[in-house]
PDB file of C-alpha atoms in Angstrom:
ATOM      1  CA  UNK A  13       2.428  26.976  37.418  1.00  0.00           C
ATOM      2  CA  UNK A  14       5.693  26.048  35.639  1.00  0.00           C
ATOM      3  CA  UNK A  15       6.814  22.980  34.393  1.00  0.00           C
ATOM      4  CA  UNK A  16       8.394  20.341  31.517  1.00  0.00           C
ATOM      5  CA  UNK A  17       6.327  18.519  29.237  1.00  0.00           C
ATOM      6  CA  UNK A  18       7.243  16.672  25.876  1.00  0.00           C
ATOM      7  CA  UNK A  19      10.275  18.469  25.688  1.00  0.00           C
ATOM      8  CA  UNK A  20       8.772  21.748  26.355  1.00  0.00           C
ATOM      9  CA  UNK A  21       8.639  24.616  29.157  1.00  0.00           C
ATOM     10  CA  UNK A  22       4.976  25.281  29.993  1.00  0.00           C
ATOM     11  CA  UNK A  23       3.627  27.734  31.751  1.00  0.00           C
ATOM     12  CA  UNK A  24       0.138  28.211  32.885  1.00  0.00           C
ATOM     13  CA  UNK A  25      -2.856  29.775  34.830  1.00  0.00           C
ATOM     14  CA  UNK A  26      -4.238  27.011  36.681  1.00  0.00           C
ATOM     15  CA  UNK A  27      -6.862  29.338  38.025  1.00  0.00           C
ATOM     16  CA  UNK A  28      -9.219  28.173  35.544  1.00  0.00           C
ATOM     17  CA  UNK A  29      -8.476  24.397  36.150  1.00  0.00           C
ATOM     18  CA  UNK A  30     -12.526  23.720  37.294  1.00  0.00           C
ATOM     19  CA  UNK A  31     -13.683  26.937  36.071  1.00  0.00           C
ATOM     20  CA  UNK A  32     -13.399  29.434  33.131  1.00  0.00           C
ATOM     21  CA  UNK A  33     -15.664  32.331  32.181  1.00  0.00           C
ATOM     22  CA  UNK A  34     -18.316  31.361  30.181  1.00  0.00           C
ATOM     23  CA  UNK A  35     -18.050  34.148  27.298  1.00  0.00           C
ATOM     24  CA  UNK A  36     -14.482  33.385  27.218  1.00  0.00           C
ATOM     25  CA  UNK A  37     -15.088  31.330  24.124  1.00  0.00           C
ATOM     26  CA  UNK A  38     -12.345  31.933  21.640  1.00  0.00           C
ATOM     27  CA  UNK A  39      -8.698  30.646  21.631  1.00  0.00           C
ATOM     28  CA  UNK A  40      -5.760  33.134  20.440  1.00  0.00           C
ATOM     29  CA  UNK A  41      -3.063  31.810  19.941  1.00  0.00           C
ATOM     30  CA  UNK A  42       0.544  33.528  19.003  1.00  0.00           C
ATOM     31  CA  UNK A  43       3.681  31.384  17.439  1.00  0.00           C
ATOM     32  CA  UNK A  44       7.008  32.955  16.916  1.00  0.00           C
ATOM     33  CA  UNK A  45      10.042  31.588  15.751  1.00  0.00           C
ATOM     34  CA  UNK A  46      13.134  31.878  18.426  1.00  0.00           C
ATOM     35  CA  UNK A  47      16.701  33.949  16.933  1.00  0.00           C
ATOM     36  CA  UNK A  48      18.215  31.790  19.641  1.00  0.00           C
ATOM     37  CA  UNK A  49      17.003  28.887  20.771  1.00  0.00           C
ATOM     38  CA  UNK A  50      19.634  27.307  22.094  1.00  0.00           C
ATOM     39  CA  UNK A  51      20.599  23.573  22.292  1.00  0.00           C
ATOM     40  CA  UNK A  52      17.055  22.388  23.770  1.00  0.00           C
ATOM     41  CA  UNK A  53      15.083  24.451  21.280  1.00  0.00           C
ATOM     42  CA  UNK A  54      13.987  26.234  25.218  1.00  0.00           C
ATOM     43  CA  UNK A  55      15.500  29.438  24.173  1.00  0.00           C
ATOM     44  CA  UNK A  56      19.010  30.832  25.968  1.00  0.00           C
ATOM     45  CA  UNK A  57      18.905  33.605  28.050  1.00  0.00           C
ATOM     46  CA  UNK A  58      19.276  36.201  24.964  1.00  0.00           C
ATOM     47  CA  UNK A  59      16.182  34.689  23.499  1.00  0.00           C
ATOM     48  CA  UNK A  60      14.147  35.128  26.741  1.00  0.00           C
ATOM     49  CA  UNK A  61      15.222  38.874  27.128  1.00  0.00           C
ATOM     50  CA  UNK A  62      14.761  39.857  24.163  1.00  0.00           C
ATOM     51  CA  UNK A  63      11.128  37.767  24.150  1.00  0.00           C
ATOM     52  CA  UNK A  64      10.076  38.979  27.344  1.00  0.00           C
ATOM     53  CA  UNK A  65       9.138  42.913  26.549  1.00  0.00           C
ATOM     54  CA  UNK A  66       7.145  41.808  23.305  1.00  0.00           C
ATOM     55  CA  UNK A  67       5.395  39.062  25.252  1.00  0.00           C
ATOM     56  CA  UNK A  68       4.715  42.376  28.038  1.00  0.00           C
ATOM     57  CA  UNK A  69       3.224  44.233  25.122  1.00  0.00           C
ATOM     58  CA  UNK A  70       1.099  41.324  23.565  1.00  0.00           C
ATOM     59  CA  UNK A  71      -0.265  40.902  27.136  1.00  0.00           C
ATOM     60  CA  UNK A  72      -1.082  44.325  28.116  1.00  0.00           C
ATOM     61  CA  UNK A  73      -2.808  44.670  24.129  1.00  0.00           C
ATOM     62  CA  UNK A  74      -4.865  41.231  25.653  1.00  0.00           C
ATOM     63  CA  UNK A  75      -5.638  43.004  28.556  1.00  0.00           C
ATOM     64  CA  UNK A  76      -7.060  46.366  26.909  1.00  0.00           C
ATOM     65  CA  UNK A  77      -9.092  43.737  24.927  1.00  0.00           C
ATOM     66  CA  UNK A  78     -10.791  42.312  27.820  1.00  0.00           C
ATOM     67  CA  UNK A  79      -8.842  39.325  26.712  1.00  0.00           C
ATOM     68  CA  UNK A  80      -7.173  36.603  29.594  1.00  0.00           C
ATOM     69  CA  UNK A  81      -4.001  35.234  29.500  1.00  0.00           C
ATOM     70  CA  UNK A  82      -3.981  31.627  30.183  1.00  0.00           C
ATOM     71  CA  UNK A  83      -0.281  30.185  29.530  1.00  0.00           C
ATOM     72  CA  UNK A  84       2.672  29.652  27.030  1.00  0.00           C
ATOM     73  CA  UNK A  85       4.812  26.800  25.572  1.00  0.00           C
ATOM     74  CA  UNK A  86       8.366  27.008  24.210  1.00  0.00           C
ATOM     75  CA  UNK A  87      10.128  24.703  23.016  1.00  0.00           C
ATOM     76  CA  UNK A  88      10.849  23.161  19.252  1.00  0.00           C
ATOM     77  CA  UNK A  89      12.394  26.681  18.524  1.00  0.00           C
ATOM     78  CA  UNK A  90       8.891  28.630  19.239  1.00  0.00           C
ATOM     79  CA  UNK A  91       7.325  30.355  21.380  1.00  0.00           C
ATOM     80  CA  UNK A  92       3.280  29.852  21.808  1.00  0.00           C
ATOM     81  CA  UNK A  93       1.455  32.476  23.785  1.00  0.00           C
ATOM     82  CA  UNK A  94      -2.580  31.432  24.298  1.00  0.00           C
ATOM     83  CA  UNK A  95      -5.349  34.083  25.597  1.00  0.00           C
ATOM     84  CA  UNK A  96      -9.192  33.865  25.581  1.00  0.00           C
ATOM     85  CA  UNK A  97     -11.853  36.530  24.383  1.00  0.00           C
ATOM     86  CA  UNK A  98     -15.058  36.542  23.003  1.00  0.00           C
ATOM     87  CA  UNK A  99     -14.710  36.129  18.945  1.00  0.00           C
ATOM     88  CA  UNK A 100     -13.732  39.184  16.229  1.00  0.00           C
ATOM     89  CA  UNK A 101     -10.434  40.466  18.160  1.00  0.00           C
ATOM     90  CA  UNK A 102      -8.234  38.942  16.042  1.00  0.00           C
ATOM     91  CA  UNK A 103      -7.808  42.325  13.637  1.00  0.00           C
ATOM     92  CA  UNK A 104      -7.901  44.220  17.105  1.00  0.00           C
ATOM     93  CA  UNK A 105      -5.207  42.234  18.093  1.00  0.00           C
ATOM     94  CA  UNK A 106      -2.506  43.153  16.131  1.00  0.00           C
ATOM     95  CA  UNK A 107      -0.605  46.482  17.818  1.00  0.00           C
ATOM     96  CA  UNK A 108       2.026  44.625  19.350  1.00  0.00           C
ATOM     97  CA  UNK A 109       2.137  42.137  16.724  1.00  0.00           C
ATOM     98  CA  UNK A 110       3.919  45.279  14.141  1.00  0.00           C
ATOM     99  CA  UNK A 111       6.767  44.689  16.295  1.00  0.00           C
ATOM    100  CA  UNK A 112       7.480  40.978  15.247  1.00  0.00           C
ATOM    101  CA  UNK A 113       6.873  40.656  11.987  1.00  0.00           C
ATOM    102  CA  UNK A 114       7.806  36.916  12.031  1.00  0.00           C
ATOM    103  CA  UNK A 115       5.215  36.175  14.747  1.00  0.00           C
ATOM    104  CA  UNK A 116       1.569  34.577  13.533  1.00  0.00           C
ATOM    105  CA  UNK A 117      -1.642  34.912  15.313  1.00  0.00           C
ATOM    106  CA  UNK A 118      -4.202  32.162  15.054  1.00  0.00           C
ATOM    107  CA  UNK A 119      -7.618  31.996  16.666  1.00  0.00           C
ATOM    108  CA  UNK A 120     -10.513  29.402  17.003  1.00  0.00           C
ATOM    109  CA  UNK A 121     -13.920  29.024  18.655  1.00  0.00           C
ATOM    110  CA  UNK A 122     -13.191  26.804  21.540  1.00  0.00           C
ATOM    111  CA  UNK A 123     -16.175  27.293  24.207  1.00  0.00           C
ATOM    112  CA  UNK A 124     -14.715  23.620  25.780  1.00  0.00           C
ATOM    113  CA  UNK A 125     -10.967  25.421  26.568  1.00  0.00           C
ATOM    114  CA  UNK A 126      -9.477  22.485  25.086  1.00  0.00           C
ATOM    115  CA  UNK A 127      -6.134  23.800  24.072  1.00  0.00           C
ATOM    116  CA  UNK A 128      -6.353  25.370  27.666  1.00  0.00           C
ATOM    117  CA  UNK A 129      -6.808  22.070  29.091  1.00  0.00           C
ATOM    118  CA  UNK A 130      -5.325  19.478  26.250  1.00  0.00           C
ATOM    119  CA  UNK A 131      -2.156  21.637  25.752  1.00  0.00           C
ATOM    120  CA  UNK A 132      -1.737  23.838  28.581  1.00  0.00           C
ATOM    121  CA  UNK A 133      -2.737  22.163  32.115  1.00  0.00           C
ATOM    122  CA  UNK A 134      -0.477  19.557  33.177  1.00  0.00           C
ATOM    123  CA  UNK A 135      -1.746  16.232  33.559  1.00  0.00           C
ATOM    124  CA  UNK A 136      -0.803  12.933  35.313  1.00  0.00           C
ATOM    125  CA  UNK A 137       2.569  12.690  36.799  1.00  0.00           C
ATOM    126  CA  UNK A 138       3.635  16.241  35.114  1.00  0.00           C
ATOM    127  CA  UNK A 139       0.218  17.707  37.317  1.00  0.00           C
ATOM    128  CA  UNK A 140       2.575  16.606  40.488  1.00  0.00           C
ATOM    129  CA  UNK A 141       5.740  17.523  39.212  1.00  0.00           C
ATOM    130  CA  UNK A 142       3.946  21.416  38.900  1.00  0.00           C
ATOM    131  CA  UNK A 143       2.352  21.074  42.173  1.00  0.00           C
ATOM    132  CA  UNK A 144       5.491  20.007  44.027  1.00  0.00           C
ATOM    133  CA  UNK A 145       7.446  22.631  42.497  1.00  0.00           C
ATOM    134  CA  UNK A 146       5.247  25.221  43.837  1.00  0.00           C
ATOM    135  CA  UNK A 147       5.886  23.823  47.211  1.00  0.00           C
ATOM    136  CA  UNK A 148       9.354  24.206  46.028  1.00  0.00           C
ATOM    137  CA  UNK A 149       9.399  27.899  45.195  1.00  0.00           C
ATOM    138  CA  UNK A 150       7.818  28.807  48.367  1.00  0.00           C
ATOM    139  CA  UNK A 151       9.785  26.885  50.294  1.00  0.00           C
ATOM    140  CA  UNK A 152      12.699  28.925  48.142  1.00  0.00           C
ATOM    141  CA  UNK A 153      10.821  32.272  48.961  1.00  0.00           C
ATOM    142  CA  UNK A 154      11.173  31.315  53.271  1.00  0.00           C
ATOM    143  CA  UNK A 155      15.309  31.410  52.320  1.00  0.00           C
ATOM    144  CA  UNK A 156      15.293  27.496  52.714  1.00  0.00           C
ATOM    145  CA  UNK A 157      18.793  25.588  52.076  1.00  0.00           C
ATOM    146  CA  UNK A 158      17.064  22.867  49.671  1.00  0.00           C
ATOM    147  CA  UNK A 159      19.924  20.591  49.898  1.00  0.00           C
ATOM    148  CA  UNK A 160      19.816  20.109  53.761  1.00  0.00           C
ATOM    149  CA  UNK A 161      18.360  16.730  55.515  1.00  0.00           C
ATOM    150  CA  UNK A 162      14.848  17.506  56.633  1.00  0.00           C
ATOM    151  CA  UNK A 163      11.760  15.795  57.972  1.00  0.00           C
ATOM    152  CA  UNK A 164       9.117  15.380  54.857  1.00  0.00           C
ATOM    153  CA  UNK A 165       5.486  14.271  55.136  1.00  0.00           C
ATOM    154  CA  UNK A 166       3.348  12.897  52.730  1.00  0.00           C
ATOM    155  CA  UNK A 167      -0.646  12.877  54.115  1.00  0.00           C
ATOM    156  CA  UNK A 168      -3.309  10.803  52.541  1.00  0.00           C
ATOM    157  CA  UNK A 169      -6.990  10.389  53.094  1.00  0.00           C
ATOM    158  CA  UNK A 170     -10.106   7.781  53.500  1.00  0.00           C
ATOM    159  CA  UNK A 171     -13.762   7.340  54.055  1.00  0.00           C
ATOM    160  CA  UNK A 172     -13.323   4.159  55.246  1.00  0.00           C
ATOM    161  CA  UNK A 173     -11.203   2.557  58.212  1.00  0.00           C
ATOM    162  CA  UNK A 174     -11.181  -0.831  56.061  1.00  0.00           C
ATOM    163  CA  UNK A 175      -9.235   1.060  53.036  1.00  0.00           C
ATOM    164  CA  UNK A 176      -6.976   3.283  55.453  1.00  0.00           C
ATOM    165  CA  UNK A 177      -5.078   0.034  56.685  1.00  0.00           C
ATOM    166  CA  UNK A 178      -4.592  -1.912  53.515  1.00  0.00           C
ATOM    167  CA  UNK A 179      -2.755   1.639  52.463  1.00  0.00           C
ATOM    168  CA  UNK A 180      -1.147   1.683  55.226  1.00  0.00           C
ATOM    169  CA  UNK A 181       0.238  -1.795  54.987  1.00  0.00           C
ATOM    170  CA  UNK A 182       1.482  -1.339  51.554  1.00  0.00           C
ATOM    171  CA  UNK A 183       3.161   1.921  52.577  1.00  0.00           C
ATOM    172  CA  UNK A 184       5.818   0.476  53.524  1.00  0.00           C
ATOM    173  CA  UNK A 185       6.871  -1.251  50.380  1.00  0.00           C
ATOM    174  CA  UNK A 186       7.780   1.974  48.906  1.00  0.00           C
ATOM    175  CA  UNK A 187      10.063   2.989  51.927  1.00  0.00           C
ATOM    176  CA  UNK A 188       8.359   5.561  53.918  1.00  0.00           C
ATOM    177  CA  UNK A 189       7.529   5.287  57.416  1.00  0.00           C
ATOM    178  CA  UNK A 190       3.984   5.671  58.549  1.00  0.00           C
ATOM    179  CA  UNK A 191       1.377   5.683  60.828  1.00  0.00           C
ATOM    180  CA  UNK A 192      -2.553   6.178  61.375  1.00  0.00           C
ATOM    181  CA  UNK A 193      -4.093   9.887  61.681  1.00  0.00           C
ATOM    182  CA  UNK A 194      -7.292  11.249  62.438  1.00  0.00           C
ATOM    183  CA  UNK A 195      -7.710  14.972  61.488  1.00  0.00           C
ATOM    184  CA  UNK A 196     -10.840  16.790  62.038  1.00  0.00           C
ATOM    185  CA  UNK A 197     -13.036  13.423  62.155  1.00  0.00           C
ATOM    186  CA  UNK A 198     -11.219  12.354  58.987  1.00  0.00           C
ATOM    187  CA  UNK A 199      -9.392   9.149  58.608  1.00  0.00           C
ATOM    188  CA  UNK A 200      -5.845   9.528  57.010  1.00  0.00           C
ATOM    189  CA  UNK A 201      -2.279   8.043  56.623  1.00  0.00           C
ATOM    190  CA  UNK A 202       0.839  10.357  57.785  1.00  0.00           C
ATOM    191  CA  UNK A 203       3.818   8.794  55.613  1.00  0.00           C
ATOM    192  CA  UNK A 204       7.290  10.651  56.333  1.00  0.00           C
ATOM    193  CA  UNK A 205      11.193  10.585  55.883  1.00  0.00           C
ATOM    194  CA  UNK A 206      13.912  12.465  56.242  1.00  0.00           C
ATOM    195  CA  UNK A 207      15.894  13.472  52.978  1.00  0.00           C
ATOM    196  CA  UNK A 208      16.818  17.128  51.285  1.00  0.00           C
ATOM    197  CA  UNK A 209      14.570  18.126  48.449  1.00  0.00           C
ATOM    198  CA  UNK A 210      14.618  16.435  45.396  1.00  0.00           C
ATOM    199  CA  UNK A 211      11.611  17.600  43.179  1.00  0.00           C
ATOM    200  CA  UNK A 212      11.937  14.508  40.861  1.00  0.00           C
ATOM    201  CA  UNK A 213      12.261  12.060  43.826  1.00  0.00           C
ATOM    202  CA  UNK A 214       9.500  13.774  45.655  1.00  0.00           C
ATOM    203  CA  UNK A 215       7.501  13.761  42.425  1.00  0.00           C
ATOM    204  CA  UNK A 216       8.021  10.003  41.941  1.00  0.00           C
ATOM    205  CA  UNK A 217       6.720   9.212  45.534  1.00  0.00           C
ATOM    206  CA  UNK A 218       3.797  11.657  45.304  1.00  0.00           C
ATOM    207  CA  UNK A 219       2.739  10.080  42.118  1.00  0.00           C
ATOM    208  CA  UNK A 220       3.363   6.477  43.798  1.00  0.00           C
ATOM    209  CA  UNK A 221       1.077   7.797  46.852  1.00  0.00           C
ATOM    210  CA  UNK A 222      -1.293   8.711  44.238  1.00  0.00           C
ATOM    211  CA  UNK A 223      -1.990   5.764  42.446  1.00  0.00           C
ATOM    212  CA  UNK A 224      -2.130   3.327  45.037  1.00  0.00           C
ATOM    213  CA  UNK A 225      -4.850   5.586  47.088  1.00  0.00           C
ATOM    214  CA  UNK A 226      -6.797   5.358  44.455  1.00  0.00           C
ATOM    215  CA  UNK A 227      -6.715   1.720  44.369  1.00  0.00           C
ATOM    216  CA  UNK A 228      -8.536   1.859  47.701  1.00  0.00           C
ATOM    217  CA  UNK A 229     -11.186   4.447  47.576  1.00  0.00           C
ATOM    218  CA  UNK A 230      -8.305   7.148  48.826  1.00  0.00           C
ATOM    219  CA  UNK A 231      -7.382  11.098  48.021  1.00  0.00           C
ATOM    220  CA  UNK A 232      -3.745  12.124  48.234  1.00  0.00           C
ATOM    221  CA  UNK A 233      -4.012  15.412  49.968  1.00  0.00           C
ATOM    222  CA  UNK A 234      -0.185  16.397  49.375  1.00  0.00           C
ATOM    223  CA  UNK A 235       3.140  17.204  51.322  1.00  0.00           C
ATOM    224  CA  UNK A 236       4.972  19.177  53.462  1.00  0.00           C
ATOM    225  CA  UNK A 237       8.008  20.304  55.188  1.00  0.00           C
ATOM    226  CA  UNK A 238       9.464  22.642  57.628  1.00  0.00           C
ATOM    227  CA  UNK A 239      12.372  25.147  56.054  1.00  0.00           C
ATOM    228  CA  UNK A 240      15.251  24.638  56.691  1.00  0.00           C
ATOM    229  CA  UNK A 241      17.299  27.947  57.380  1.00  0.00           C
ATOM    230  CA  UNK A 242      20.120  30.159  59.008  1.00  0.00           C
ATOM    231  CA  UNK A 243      23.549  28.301  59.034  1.00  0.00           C
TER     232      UNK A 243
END
């Protein structure tokens, strides 16, 4: 999962979101400075090749380690790799590091995975700007023509019938069409229009569906489209 956050690209696992393994207890964490960072401090595409195979090295040293790589942050001019192991790898871990002698490994006991889930895992309205762009990418990965018209639907869920029409009623405010569902016994809201795909005005209406279903004892269950190919 890929995204921007605080002025920096983040990626992460999000594998471990609700679960991580239990012996996993130690952070490592590797900082090196960028030769190129460009004009967002992001890094320009020299930067990220020349990155790239000592990031491949650093992870497959990880790997032999029996450590797991959970995500990375650049931005400010650096790069910030993170892993998890069980504690005394850090002289272990140093192989790959020979071959950047700028580059600084630091490691803490973190049994919680807060820098996993503090630093890493996006939260709030970046959490749906991630989400939606891996809708995105697949929807990139069926050949679809992003900036074509098309038919999205937003769905959202409720325990009770009470709560399902006071969403419904306010659906409207935020100008999506909508209508009552009922999908395998549960109660839901189908909201829908037709636009190309724009990830930031996608994200601001999934966000918007968001908060308001919680308001009313709701669950925002996400969106959906059919690709658009061909000519």
């Amino acid at each position: 999962m890929s995204y921007r956050s605080d002025d920096r690209m983040i990626m992460v696992d999000a594998r471990y979101e609700k679960r991580h393994p239990a012996d996993m207890d130690h952070v490592y964490i590797v900082k090196a400075p960028m030769t190129s960072p460009g004009p967002h401090g992001h890094g320009d595409e020299a930067e990220v090749s020349r990155f790239h195979p000592f990031e491949d090295r650093l992870n497959e040293e990880a790997d032999e380690l029996g450590m797991v790589s959970v995500g990375r942050r650049r931005g400010f001019n650096t790069w910030e790799l993170a892993w998890y192991g069980p504690p005394g790898l850090d002289r272990k871990f140093h192989r790959a590091l020979r071959d950047n002698p700028d580059a600084h490994l630091t490691t803490d006991e973190d049994p919680n995975w807060r820098h996993y889930r503090d630093k890493l895992l996006p939260r709030h309205k970046d959490l749906h700007r991630a989400r939606n762009g891996l809708v995105v990418y697949q929807l990139l990965q069926a050949g679809d023509h992003l900036d074509q018209p098309r038919l999205i639907e937003f769905f959202v869920y409720f325990h009770r019938e009470l709560d399902r029409d006071r969403y419904l009623r306010e659906v409207a405010s935020i100008g999506l069409d909508a209508e009552a569902i009922e999908t395998e016994g549960k109660l839901g809201v189908r909201a829908y229009f037709t636009a190309a795909i724009d990830i930031e005005l996608i994200t601001d209406i999934t966000w918007e569906l968001h908060e308001r279903a919680q308001e009313v004892n709701g669950t925002f269950d996400g969106w959906g489209c059919a690709p658009v190919v061909g000519q």
